[in-house]
CSV table of C-alpha atoms in Angstrom, one decimal:
chain,number,residue,atom,x,y,z
Z,224,MET,CA,2.7,27.3,-5.9
Z,225,SER,CA,4.8,24.2,-5.3
Z,226,SER,CA,5.6,23.4,-1.7
Z,227,GLY,CA,7.6,20.3,-2.1
Z,228,PRO,CA,10.6,18.9,-4.0
Z,229,GLY,CA,10.3,17.6,-7.5
Z,230,THR,CA,9.7,20.9,-9.2
Z,231,ALA,CA,11.8,21.9,-12.2
Z,232,SER,CA,13.7,24.5,-10.1
Z,233,ALA,CA,14.5,22.1,-7.3
Z,234,PRO,CA,17.7,20.1,-7.3
Z,235,ALA,CA,17.3,16.4,-7.7
Z,236,PRO,CA,17.7,14.5,-4.4
Z,237,GLU,CA,20.4,11.9,-3.9
Z,238,PRO,CA,19.0,8.6,-5.2
Z,239,HIS,CA,19.8,6.7,-2.0
Z,240,ASP,CA,17.8,9.1,0.2
Z,241,SER,CA,14.3,10.5,-0.2
Z,242,PRO,CA,14.3,14.3,-0.3
Z,243,PRO,CA,13.8,16.3,2.9
Z,244,ALA,CA,10.5,17.9,3.8
Z,245,PRO,CA,10.2,21.5,2.7
Z,246,ALA,CA,12.2,23.8,4.9
Z,247,THR,CA,9.5,26.4,5.0
Z,248,PRO,CA,5.8,25.7,5.6
Z,249,ALA,CA,3.2,26.5,3.1
Z,250,SER,CA,1.4,29.8,3.3
Z,251,GLY,CA,-0.7,30.0,6.4
Z,252,ASP,CA,0.9,27.0,8.1
Z,253,ARG,CA,2.5,27.1,11.5
Z,254,PRO,CA,6.2,26.5,11.7
Z,255,VAL,CA,6.9,22.8,11.4
Z,256,ARG,CA,8.1,21.0,14.6
Z,257,LYS,CA,9.6,17.6,15.0
Z,258,SER,CA,6.5,15.4,15.0
Z,259,SER,CA,5.5,12.9,17.6
Z,260,MET,CA,4.0,9.5,16.6
Z,261,PHE,CA,0.4,10.9,16.5
Z,262,SER,CA,1.0,14.6,15.8
Z,263,SER,CA,-1.1,14.8,12.7
Z,264,LEU,CA,-4.2,13.7,14.7
Z,265,LYS,CA,-4.2,17.2,16.2
Z,266,VAL,CA,-5.6,18.4,12.9
Z,267,ARG,CA,-9.4,18.3,13.1
Z,268,ASN,CA,-10.1,17.5,9.5
Z,269,TYR,CA,-7.5,14.7,9.4
Z,270,ARG,CA,-8.9,13.3,12.7
Z,271,LEU,CA,-12.3,13.0,11.1
Z,272,PHE,CA,-10.8,11.4,8.1
Z,273,PHE,CA,-8.8,9.0,10.3
Z,274,MET,CA,-11.8,8.0,12.5
Z,275,GLY,CA,-14.0,7.3,9.5
Z,276,GLN,CA,-11.3,5.1,7.9
Z,277,VAL,CA,-11.0,3.1,11.1
Z,278,VAL,CA,-14.6,1.8,10.8
Z,279,SER,CA,-14.5,1.5,7.0
Z,280,ASN,CA,-11.2,-0.4,7.0
Z,281,ILE,CA,-12.5,-3.0,9.4
Z,282,GLY,CA,-15.3,-3.6,7.0
Z,283,THR,CA,-12.9,-3.7,4.0
Z,284,TRP,CA,-10.8,-6.4,5.7
Z,285,MET,CA,-14.0,-8.4,6.6
Z,286,GLN,CA,-15.1,-8.3,3.0
Z,287,ARG,CA,-11.6,-9.4,1.7
Z,288,ILE,CA,-11.6,-12.4,3.9
Z,289,ALA,CA,-15.2,-13.3,3.2
Z,290,GLN,CA,-14.8,-12.8,-0.5
Z,291,ASP,CA,-11.7,-15.0,-0.8
Z,292,TRP,CA,-13.3,-17.7,1.3
Z,293,LEU,CA,-16.6,-17.6,-0.6
Z,294,VAL,CA,-14.8,-18.1,-3.9
Z,295,LEU,CA,-12.8,-20.9,-2.5
Z,296,SER,CA,-16.0,-22.5,-1.1
Z,297,LEU,CA,-17.8,-22.1,-4.4
Z,298,THR,CA,-15.0,-23.4,-6.6
Z,299,GLY,CA,-12.4,-25.2,-4.5
Z,300,SER,CA,-9.7,-23.6,-6.6
Z,301,SER,CA,-6.9,-21.3,-5.6
Z,302,ALA,CA,-6.7,-20.1,-9.2
Z,303,ALA,CA,-10.3,-18.9,-8.8
Z,304,VAL,CA,-9.2,-16.8,-5.8
Z,305,GLY,CA,-6.4,-15.5,-8.0
Z,306,ILE,CA,-8.9,-14.5,-10.7
Z,307,THR,CA,-11.0,-12.7,-8.2
Z,308,THR,CA,-8.0,-10.7,-7.0
Z,309,ALA,CA,-7.0,-10.1,-10.6
Z,310,LEU,CA,-10.4,-8.7,-11.5
Z,311,GLN,CA,-10.4,-6.4,-8.5
Z,312,PHE,CA,-7.1,-4.8,-9.5
Z,313,LEU,CA,-7.5,-5.1,-13.3
Z,314,PRO,CA,-9.2,-1.7,-13.6
Z,315,MET,CA,-6.2,-0.1,-11.8
Z,316,LEU,CA,-3.9,-1.7,-14.4
Z,317,LEU,CA,-6.0,-0.6,-17.3
Z,318,PHE,CA,-7.3,2.9,-16.2
Z,319,GLY,CA,-5.0,3.9,-13.3
Z,320,LEU,CA,-3.2,6.7,-15.1
Z,321,TYR,CA,-6.5,8.1,-16.4
Z,322,GLY,CA,-7.8,8.1,-12.8
Z,323,GLY,CA,-4.8,10.1,-11.7
Z,324,VAL,CA,-5.4,12.7,-14.4
Z,325,LEU,CA,-9.0,13.1,-13.1
Z,326,VAL,CA,-7.8,13.3,-9.5
Z,327,ASP,CA,-5.4,16.1,-10.4
Z,328,ARG,CA,-8.3,18.1,-12.0
Z,329,LEU,CA,-11.1,17.4,-9.5
Z,330,ARG,CA,-11.7,18.5,-5.9
Z,331,LYS,CA,-10.7,15.6,-3.7
Z,332,ARG,CA,-13.5,15.7,-1.1
Z,333,PRO,CA,-16.5,15.5,-3.5
Z,334,THR,CA,-14.7,12.9,-5.5
Z,335,LEU,CA,-14.3,10.7,-2.4
Z,336,LEU,CA,-18.0,11.1,-1.5
Z,337,VAL,CA,-18.9,9.6,-4.9
Z,338,THR,CA,-16.3,6.7,-4.9
Z,339,GLN,CA,-17.0,5.7,-1.3
Z,340,SER,CA,-20.7,5.6,-1.9
Z,341,ALA,CA,-20.2,3.4,-5.0
Z,342,MET,CA,-18.2,0.9,-3.0
Z,343,ALA,CA,-20.8,0.8,-0.3
Z,344,LEU,CA,-23.6,0.0,-2.8
Z,345,THR,CA,-21.5,-2.8,-4.3
Z,346,ALA,CA,-20.9,-4.4,-0.9
Z,347,ILE,CA,-24.6,-4.2,0.0
Z,348,ALA,CA,-25.6,-5.8,-3.4
Z,349,LEU,CA,-23.2,-8.7,-2.8
Z,350,ALA,CA,-24.6,-9.1,0.7
Z,351,VAL,CA,-28.2,-9.4,-0.6
Z,352,LEU,CA,-27.2,-12.0,-3.1
Z,353,THR,CA,-25.3,-14.1,-0.5
Z,354,LEU,CA,-27.9,-13.9,2.2
Z,355,THR,CA,-30.7,-14.9,-0.1
Z,356,GLY,CA,-28.7,-17.9,-1.4
Z,357,HIS,CA,-28.5,-16.8,-5.0
Z,358,VAL,CA,-24.8,-15.9,-5.1
Z,359,GLN,CA,-22.7,-17.5,-7.8
Z,360,VAL,CA,-19.0,-17.1,-8.4
Z,361,TRP,CA,-19.6,-14.8,-11.4
Z,362,HIS,CA,-21.4,-12.4,-9.0
Z,363,VAL,CA,-18.3,-12.2,-6.9
Z,364,TYR,CA,-16.2,-11.6,-10.0
Z,365,VAL,CA,-18.5,-8.7,-11.1
Z,366,ALA,CA,-18.5,-7.2,-7.6
Z,367,ALA,CA,-14.7,-7.4,-7.4
Z,368,PHE,CA,-14.4,-5.7,-10.8
Z,369,ALA,CA,-16.9,-2.9,-9.8
Z,370,VAL,CA,-14.9,-2.2,-6.6
Z,371,GLY,CA,-11.8,-2.0,-8.7
Z,372,LEU,CA,-13.4,0.6,-11.0
Z,373,ALA,CA,-14.2,2.8,-8.0
Z,374,THR,CA,-10.7,2.3,-6.7
Z,375,VAL,CA,-9.1,3.7,-9.9
Z,376,VAL,CA,-10.2,7.2,-8.7
Z,377,ASP,CA,-10.6,6.5,-5.0
Z,378,ASN,CA,-7.1,5.4,-4.3
Z,379,PRO,CA,-5.1,8.3,-5.7
Z,380,ALA,CA,-7.7,10.7,-4.4
Z,381,ARG,CA,-7.4,9.4,-0.8
Z,382,GLN,CA,-3.6,9.3,-1.1
Z,383,SER,CA,-3.2,12.9,-2.4
Z,384,PHE,CA,-6.1,14.2,-0.1
Z,385,VAL,CA,-3.9,13.6,2.9
Z,386,SER,CA,-1.6,16.5,1.9
Z,387,GLU,CA,-4.7,18.8,1.8
Z,388,LEU,CA,-5.7,17.7,5.3
Z,389,VAL,CA,-2.4,18.1,7.1
Z,390,GLY,CA,0.0,20.2,4.9
Z,391,PRO,CA,3.5,19.3,3.9
Z,392,GLY,CA,5.0,19.4,7.5
Z,393,GLN,CA,2.8,16.5,8.7
Z,394,LEU,CA,2.7,14.5,5.5
Z,395,GLN,CA,5.2,11.8,6.6
Z,396,ASN,CA,3.4,11.3,9.9
Z,397,ALA,CA,-0.1,11.2,8.3
Z,398,VAL,CA,0.9,8.7,5.6
Z,399,SER,CA,2.3,6.4,8.2
Z,400,LEU,CA,-0.7,6.7,10.5
Z,401,ASN,CA,-3.0,5.9,7.5
Z,402,SER,CA,-1.1,2.7,7.0
Z,403,ALA,CA,-1.2,1.9,10.7
Z,404,ASN,CA,-5.0,2.6,10.6
Z,405,PHE,CA,-5.5,0.2,7.7
Z,406,GLN,CA,-3.4,-2.5,9.3
Z,407,SER,CA,-4.9,-2.1,12.7
Z,408,ALA,CA,-8.3,-2.8,11.1
Z,409,ARG,CA,-6.7,-5.9,9.8
Z,410,LEU,CA,-6.3,-7.1,13.5
Z,411,VAL,CA,-10.1,-6.8,14.0
Z,412,GLY,CA,-11.6,-7.4,10.5
Z,413,PRO,CA,-10.3,-10.9,9.8
Z,414,ALA,CA,-11.1,-12.1,13.3
Z,415,VAL,CA,-14.6,-10.9,13.1
Z,416,ALA,CA,-15.0,-12.2,9.6
Z,417,GLY,CA,-13.8,-15.6,10.7
Z,418,LEU,CA,-16.5,-15.7,13.4
Z,419,LEU,CA,-19.2,-14.5,11.0
Z,420,ILE,CA,-18.2,-17.0,8.3
Z,421,THR,CA,-18.2,-20.0,10.7
Z,422,GLY,CA,-21.2,-18.7,12.7
Z,423,VAL,CA,-23.8,-17.2,10.3
Z,424,GLY,CA,-22.2,-17.1,6.9
Z,425,THR,CA,-20.3,-14.7,4.6
Z,426,GLY,CA,-23.2,-12.5,3.7
Z,427,TYR,CA,-23.1,-10.6,7.0
Z,428,ALA,CA,-19.5,-9.7,6.5
Z,429,PHE,CA,-20.5,-8.1,3.2
Z,430,LEU,CA,-23.4,-6.3,4.8
Z,431,PHE,CA,-21.1,-4.9,7.6
Z,432,ASN,CA,-18.7,-3.6,5.0
Z,433,GLY,CA,-21.5,-1.8,3.1
Z,434,LEU,CA,-22.8,-0.1,6.3
Z,435,SER,CA,-19.3,0.7,7.5
Z,436,PHE,CA,-19.0,3.4,4.7
Z,437,ILE,CA,-21.4,5.5,6.7
Z,438,ALA,CA,-18.4,6.5,8.9
Z,439,PRO,CA,-16.1,8.0,6.3
Z,440,LEU,CA,-18.9,9.6,4.4
Z,441,THR,CA,-20.0,11.3,7.6
Z,442,GLY,CA,-16.4,12.4,8.3
Z,443,LEU,CA,-16.1,13.9,4.8
Z,444,LEU,CA,-19.3,15.9,5.2
Z,445,LEU,CA,-18.3,17.2,8.6
Z,446,MET,CA,-14.9,18.6,7.5
Z,447,ARG,CA,-14.3,22.3,7.4
Z,448,ALA,CA,-13.4,23.3,3.9
Z,449,ARG,CA,-11.7,26.5,5.0
Z,450,GLU,CA,-9.2,24.5,7.0
Z,451,LEU,CA,-8.0,22.4,4.0
Z,452,HIS,CA,-4.6,23.3,2.6
Z,453,ALA,CA,-5.0,24.8,-0.8
Z,454,VAL,CA,-3.4,22.7,-3.6
Z,455,GLU,CA,-3.0,23.7,-7.2
Z,456,ARG,CA,-5.3,21.7,-9.4
Z,457,ALA,CA,-4.2,20.8,-13.0
Z,458,PRO,CA,-6.3,22.5,-15.7
Z,459,ARG,CA,-7.9,20.6,-18.5
Z,460,GLY,CA,-5.4,20.1,-21.3
Z,461,LYS,CA,-4.0,17.7,-23.8
Z,462,GLY,CA,-1.0,15.5,-23.1
Z,463,GLN,CA,-1.4,15.4,-19.3
Z,464,LEU,CA,-1.1,11.6,-19.2
Z,465,ARG,CA,2.2,11.7,-21.1
Z,466,GLU,CA,3.3,14.6,-18.9
Z,467,GLY,CA,2.8,12.5,-15.8
Z,468,VAL,CA,4.7,9.5,-17.3
Z,469,ARG,CA,7.6,11.8,-18.4
Z,470,TYR,CA,7.7,13.4,-14.9
Z,471,VAL,CA,8.2,10.0,-13.2
Z,472,THR,CA,10.6,8.4,-15.7
Z,473,GLY,CA,12.9,11.5,-15.6
Z,474,ARG,CA,13.5,11.1,-11.8
Z,475,PRO,CA,15.4,8.1,-10.5
Z,476,GLU,CA,14.1,8.7,-7.0
Z,477,LEU,CA,10.5,8.1,-8.4
Z,478,ILE,CA,10.9,5.5,-11.1
Z,479,TRP,CA,13.1,2.9,-9.4
Z,480,PRO,CA,11.1,2.6,-6.2
Z,481,ILE,CA,7.9,2.2,-8.4
Z,482,VAL,CA,9.6,-0.5,-10.4
Z,483,LEU,CA,10.7,-2.3,-7.2
Z,484,VAL,CA,7.2,-2.3,-5.7
Z,485,GLY,CA,5.9,-3.4,-9.1
Z,486,PHE,CA,7.8,-6.7,-8.8
Z,487,VAL,CA,7.0,-7.1,-5.1
Z,488,GLY,CA,3.3,-6.3,-5.5
Z,489,THR,CA,2.9,-8.6,-8.6
Z,490,PHE,CA,4.5,-11.7,-7.2
Z,491,ALA,CA,5.1,-11.5,-3.5
Z,492,PHE,CA,2.0,-9.7,-2.1
Z,493,ASN,CA,-0.5,-12.2,-3.4
Z,494,PHE,CA,-1.5,-13.3,0.1
Z,495,PRO,CA,-5.1,-14.1,-0.7
Z,496,VAL,CA,-3.8,-16.9,-2.9
Z,497,TYR,CA,-0.9,-18.0,-0.6
Z,498,LEU,CA,-2.6,-17.9,2.8
Z,499,SER,CA,-5.9,-19.4,1.7
Z,500,ALA,CA,-3.9,-22.3,0.1
Z,501,PHE,CA,-1.8,-22.8,3.2
Z,502,ALA,CA,-4.8,-22.8,5.5
Z,503,ASP,CA,-6.9,-25.2,3.3
Z,504,ASP,CA,-4.4,-27.4,1.5
Z,505,VAL,CA,-1.2,-27.5,3.6
Z,506,PHE,CA,-2.5,-27.4,7.2
Z,507,HIS,CA,-6.2,-28.4,6.6
Z,508,ALA,CA,-7.3,-25.9,9.2
Z,509,GLY,CA,-10.1,-24.0,7.5
Z,510,ALA,CA,-11.2,-20.3,7.7
Z,511,GLY,CA,-10.1,-19.9,11.3
Z,512,ALA,CA,-6.5,-20.4,10.3
Z,513,TYR,CA,-6.8,-18.1,7.3
Z,514,SER,CA,-8.1,-15.4,9.6
Z,515,LEU,CA,-5.3,-16.1,12.1
Z,516,PHE,CA,-2.6,-15.7,9.4
Z,517,ASN,CA,-4.1,-12.4,8.4
Z,518,THR,CA,-4.4,-11.2,11.9
Z,519,LEU,CA,-0.8,-12.0,12.9
Z,520,MET,CA,0.4,-10.4,9.7
Z,521,ALA,CA,-1.5,-7.3,10.7
Z,522,VAL,CA,0.3,-7.2,14.1
Z,523,GLY,CA,3.6,-6.9,12.3
Z,524,SER,CA,2.1,-4.4,9.8
Z,525,VAL,CA,0.9,-2.1,12.6
Z,526,ALA,CA,4.3,-2.2,14.2
Z,527,GLY,CA,6.0,-1.4,10.9
Z,528,ALA,CA,3.6,1.6,10.3
Z,529,LEU,CA,4.1,3.0,13.8
Z,530,LEU,CA,7.8,2.7,13.5
Z,531,ALA,CA,7.6,4.6,10.2
Z,532,ALA,CA,5.5,7.3,11.9
Z,533,ARG,CA,8.4,7.9,14.3
Z,534,ARG,CA,11.0,8.2,11.5
Z,535,GLY,CA,11.7,11.6,10.2
Z,536,THR,CA,12.8,10.5,6.7
Z,537,ALA,CA,12.0,7.7,4.2
Z,538,ARG,CA,15.3,6.5,2.9
Z,539,LEU,CA,15.4,4.5,-0.3
Z,540,ARG,CA,18.2,2.3,1.1
Z,541,LEU,CA,15.7,1.2,3.8
Z,542,LEU,CA,13.2,0.3,1.1
Z,543,ILE,CA,15.8,-2.0,-0.6
Z,544,VAL,CA,16.7,-3.7,2.7
Z,545,ALA,CA,13.1,-4.2,3.7
Z,546,ALA,CA,12.1,-5.6,0.3
Z,547,ALA,CA,15.0,-8.1,0.4
Z,548,ALA,CA,14.1,-9.1,4.0
Z,549,PHE,CA,10.5,-9.5,3.0
Z,550,GLY,CA,11.3,-11.9,0.2
Z,551,ALA,CA,13.7,-13.9,2.3
Z,552,LEU,CA,11.1,-14.3,5.0
Z,553,GLU,CA,8.6,-15.6,2.4
Z,554,ILE,CA,11.1,-18.2,1.3
Z,555,LEU,CA,11.6,-19.2,5.0
Z,556,ALA,CA,7.9,-19.4,5.6
Z,557,ALA,CA,7.4,-21.7,2.6
Z,558,THR,CA,9.6,-24.3,4.3
Z,559,THR,CA,8.0,-24.3,7.8
Z,560,PRO,CA,6.7,-27.7,8.8
Z,561,THR,CA,4.0,-26.7,11.3
Z,562,LEU,CA,1.1,-24.3,11.4
Z,563,TRP,CA,2.3,-22.3,14.4
Z,564,MET,CA,5.8,-21.8,13.0
Z,565,PHE,CA,4.2,-20.5,9.8
Z,566,ALA,CA,1.7,-18.3,11.7
Z,567,LEU,CA,4.5,-16.7,13.8
Z,568,LEU,CA,6.5,-15.8,10.7
Z,569,MET,CA,3.5,-13.7,9.6
Z,570,ILE,CA,4.5,-11.0,12.1
Z,571,PRO,CA,7.9,-10.1,10.7
Z,572,LEU,CA,6.4,-10.5,7.2
Z,573,GLY,CA,3.8,-7.9,8.0
Z,574,LEU,CA,6.5,-5.6,9.5
Z,575,PHE,CA,8.8,-5.7,6.5
Z,576,GLY,CA,5.9,-5.6,4.0
Z,577,MET,CA,4.5,-2.5,5.6
Z,578,THR,CA,8.0,-0.9,5.7
Z,579,VAL,CA,8.2,-1.4,1.9
Z,580,ASN,CA,4.7,0.1,1.5
Z,581,VAL,CA,5.1,3.2,3.8
Z,582,THR,CA,8.6,4.0,2.7
Z,583,THR,CA,7.7,3.9,-1.0
Z,584,ASN,CA,4.5,5.9,-0.5
Z,585,THR,CA,6.1,8.6,1.6
Z,586,SER,CA,9.2,9.1,-0.4
Z,587,ILE,CA,7.2,9.3,-3.6
Z,588,GLN,CA,4.7,11.9,-2.2
Z,589,MET,CA,7.5,14.0,-0.7
Z,590,SER,CA,9.4,13.9,-4.0
Z,591,THR,CA,6.4,15.0,-6.1
Z,592,ASP,CA,5.1,18.5,-7.0
Z,593,PRO,CA,1.5,18.9,-5.6
Z,594,ALA,CA,0.1,19.6,-9.1
Z,595,MET,CA,1.4,16.2,-10.3
Z,596,ARG,CA,0.7,14.2,-7.2
Z,597,GLY,CA,-2.6,12.6,-8.4
Z,598,ARG,CA,-0.9,11.3,-11.6
Z,599,VAL,CA,2.2,10.1,-9.8
Z,600,MET,CA,0.3,8.3,-7.0
Z,601,ALA,CA,-2.0,6.8,-9.6
Z,602,LEU,CA,1.0,5.4,-11.5
Z,603,TYR,CA,2.4,4.1,-8.2
Z,604,MET,CA,-0.9,2.4,-7.2
Z,605,MET,CA,-1.3,1.2,-10.8
Z,606,VAL,CA,2.0,-0.6,-10.6
Z,607,PHE,CA,1.7,-1.8,-7.0
Z,608,LEU,CA,-1.9,-2.9,-7.1
Z,609,GLY,CA,-2.4,-3.3,-10.8
Z,610,GLY,CA,0.3,-5.9,-11.0
Z,611,SER,CA,-2.1,-8.4,-9.3
Z,612,PRO,CA,-4.1,-9.1,-12.4
Z,613,VAL,CA,-0.8,-10.3,-13.9
Z,614,GLY,CA,0.7,-12.0,-10.8
Z,615,ALA,CA,-2.4,-13.5,-9.1
Z,616,PRO,CA,-3.4,-16.0,-11.9
Z,617,ILE,CA,0.3,-16.9,-12.3
Z,618,VAL,CA,0.9,-17.6,-8.6
Z,619,GLY,CA,-2.5,-19.2,-8.4
Z,620,TRP,CA,-1.6,-21.6,-11.2
Z,621,ILE,CA,1.8,-22.3,-9.6
Z,622,THR,CA,0.1,-23.0,-6.3
Z,623,ASP,CA,-2.5,-25.3,-7.8
Z,624,THR,CA,0.1,-27.2,-9.9
Z,625,TYR,CA,3.2,-27.4,-7.7
Z,626,GLY,CA,1.7,-26.7,-4.2
Z,627,ALA,CA,1.5,-23.7,-1.9
Z,628,ARG,CA,5.1,-24.0,-0.7
Z,629,VAL,CA,6.5,-23.6,-4.1
Z,630,GLY,CA,4.2,-20.7,-4.9
Z,631,LEU,CA,5.2,-18.7,-1.8
Z,632,ALA,CA,8.9,-19.5,-2.2
Z,633,ALA,CA,8.8,-18.3,-5.9
Z,634,GLY,CA,7.1,-15.0,-4.9
Z,635,GLY,CA,9.8,-14.4,-2.2
Z,636,ALA,CA,12.6,-15.2,-4.7
Z,637,VAL,CA,11.3,-12.6,-7.1
Z,638,ALA,CA,11.2,-10.0,-4.3
Z,639,VAL,CA,14.8,-10.7,-3.2
Z,640,ALA,CA,16.1,-10.6,-6.8
Z,641,ALA,CA,14.3,-7.3,-7.6
Z,642,ALA,CA,15.6,-5.7,-4.4
Z,643,ALA,CA,19.2,-6.7,-5.2
Z,644,ALA,CA,19.0,-5.6,-8.8
Z,645,ILE,CA,17.4,-2.2,-8.1
Z,646,GLY,CA,19.6,-1.6,-5.1
Z,647,LEU,CA,22.6,-1.9,-7.4
Z,648,ILE,CA,21.0,0.4,-10.0
Z,649,LEU,CA,20.3,3.0,-7.4
Z,650,ALA,CA,23.9,2.7,-6.1
Z,651,ARG,CA,25.3,3.2,-9.6
Z,652,VAL,CA,23.0,6.2,-10.2
Z,653,GLY,CA,24.0,7.7,-6.9
Z,654,ASN,CA,27.7,7.0,-7.4
Z,655,LEU,CA,27.8,4.7,-4.4
Z,656,ARG,CA,29.7,1.6,-3.5
Z,657,LEU,CA,29.1,-1.2,-1.0
Z,658,SER,CA,31.0,-0.8,2.3
Z,659,VAL,CA,31.5,-3.7,4.7
Z,660,GLY,CA,33.0,-3.2,8.1
Z,661,TRP,CA,32.4,-3.1,11.9
Z,662,HIS,CA,30.7,-0.5,14.0
Z,663,ARG,CA,30.8,-0.7,17.8
Z,664,GLY,CA,31.5,-4.4,17.7
Z,665,HIS,CA,28.8,-5.3,15.1
Z,666,PRO,CA,29.1,-5.9,11.4
Z,667,ARG,CA,27.7,-3.1,9.2
Z,668,VAL,CA,26.9,-3.3,5.5
Z,669,ARG,CA,26.0,0.0,3.8
Z,670,PHE,CA,26.4,2.1,0.6
Z,671,VAL,CA,28.7,5.0,0.8
Z,672,PRO,CA,29.7,7.7,-1.8
Z,673,ARG,CA,32.6,6.5,-4.0
Z,674,ASP,CA,34.4,9.8,-3.7
Z,675,ARG,CA,34.4,9.6,0.1
Z,676,THR,CA,35.7,6.0,-0.1
Z,677,GLU,CA,38.5,7.1,-2.3
Z,678,GLU,CA,39.4,10.0,-0.1
Z,679,LEU,CA,39.6,7.7,3.0
Z,680,ALA,CA,41.7,5.1,1.1
Z,681,PRO,CA,45.4,5.1,2.0
Z,682,ALA,CA,47.8,6.4,-0.5
Z,683,ALA,CA,49.8,3.9,-2.5
């Protein structure tokens, strides 16, 4: 039985706001209270999931830094870093929707045990090749593609599994804490990776990541199945892929946020290309600066995720503003003359980037029927992450040809343009108009309903 908006019988939410959480809890749930910042951690199963991800996410960030730096060391090319990123996300672009169909059919916990084990083995294999001195760039390409294949199922499974862990009443809080978890690991992972790369080599970063998967696998095995929230699984049948696409395209509150993050993810979120180029080519500061940029961006990302955990709603107008601010900050960062000015701008970039991520993720999950959530989240992840195979080689070529500053500024310009265009589309769909005025002595720009504006207008 559906417990969230987005069903055929539910009224469509206003396009400028995400739909509210269900008014009544699912069967067997306690009454929903206003959540604190960490309220979902009171749920034992989610707490096990969260703790396992803390360790694994640190390893993931270590591997990301080590992988990018290893490719740059082997080839000296930003375009090669872009190819690596593209190969890691290409499977999501090609097979993402099929992964969502599988996730809607399968039980999430056994599925995650398989995908997490596969990624652990891939990291260990890359560690062995690197530590023995036999690694070549094509090995990294193959490893990146293998991780991408596992991610096709792992990403939508993890995203939709959260609702089974905490129920609909805590979904907003748990999604935000997941993002804070991932970005908090970004504070530790790049710093440790930088020390390992400069001290003993990249191979140990890959080894740590492979071993770090022991934590989430243990957490999954220790969960109590009887405490999971039952979610209807989709039966096998023909046309489920088309059904998922029709479901999304028929709902403005789903399709337009996905289109927006598609543009942002394809052109503005290619930080492996941008930051490695700024560290190596612009500031000539090496792996330490690359780790510093990632760490400072994570500071802002954690702040953005924790602020999202405190918010009770995920409004689409916040998504538009955050995407525009994110792009404008990228353009500003591209013009900075010194390393420290550039590094400090990573903090607000991380904050607004995470606001885009969490707001989109939460609003989409809360707008989707549980039986469709795997396919919808797969489409979202396919667009958000799968755009990298298209964008990474392009921005890598621009960065190699015209310089890192032009590449970063171009990515930011795309984000600003996409936010402005889709903001206007959502305003038109929602019958809104732009209102500019003053509130308590401060300028305020917002969208308001056209009918309300006409009612408040003085008679001729």
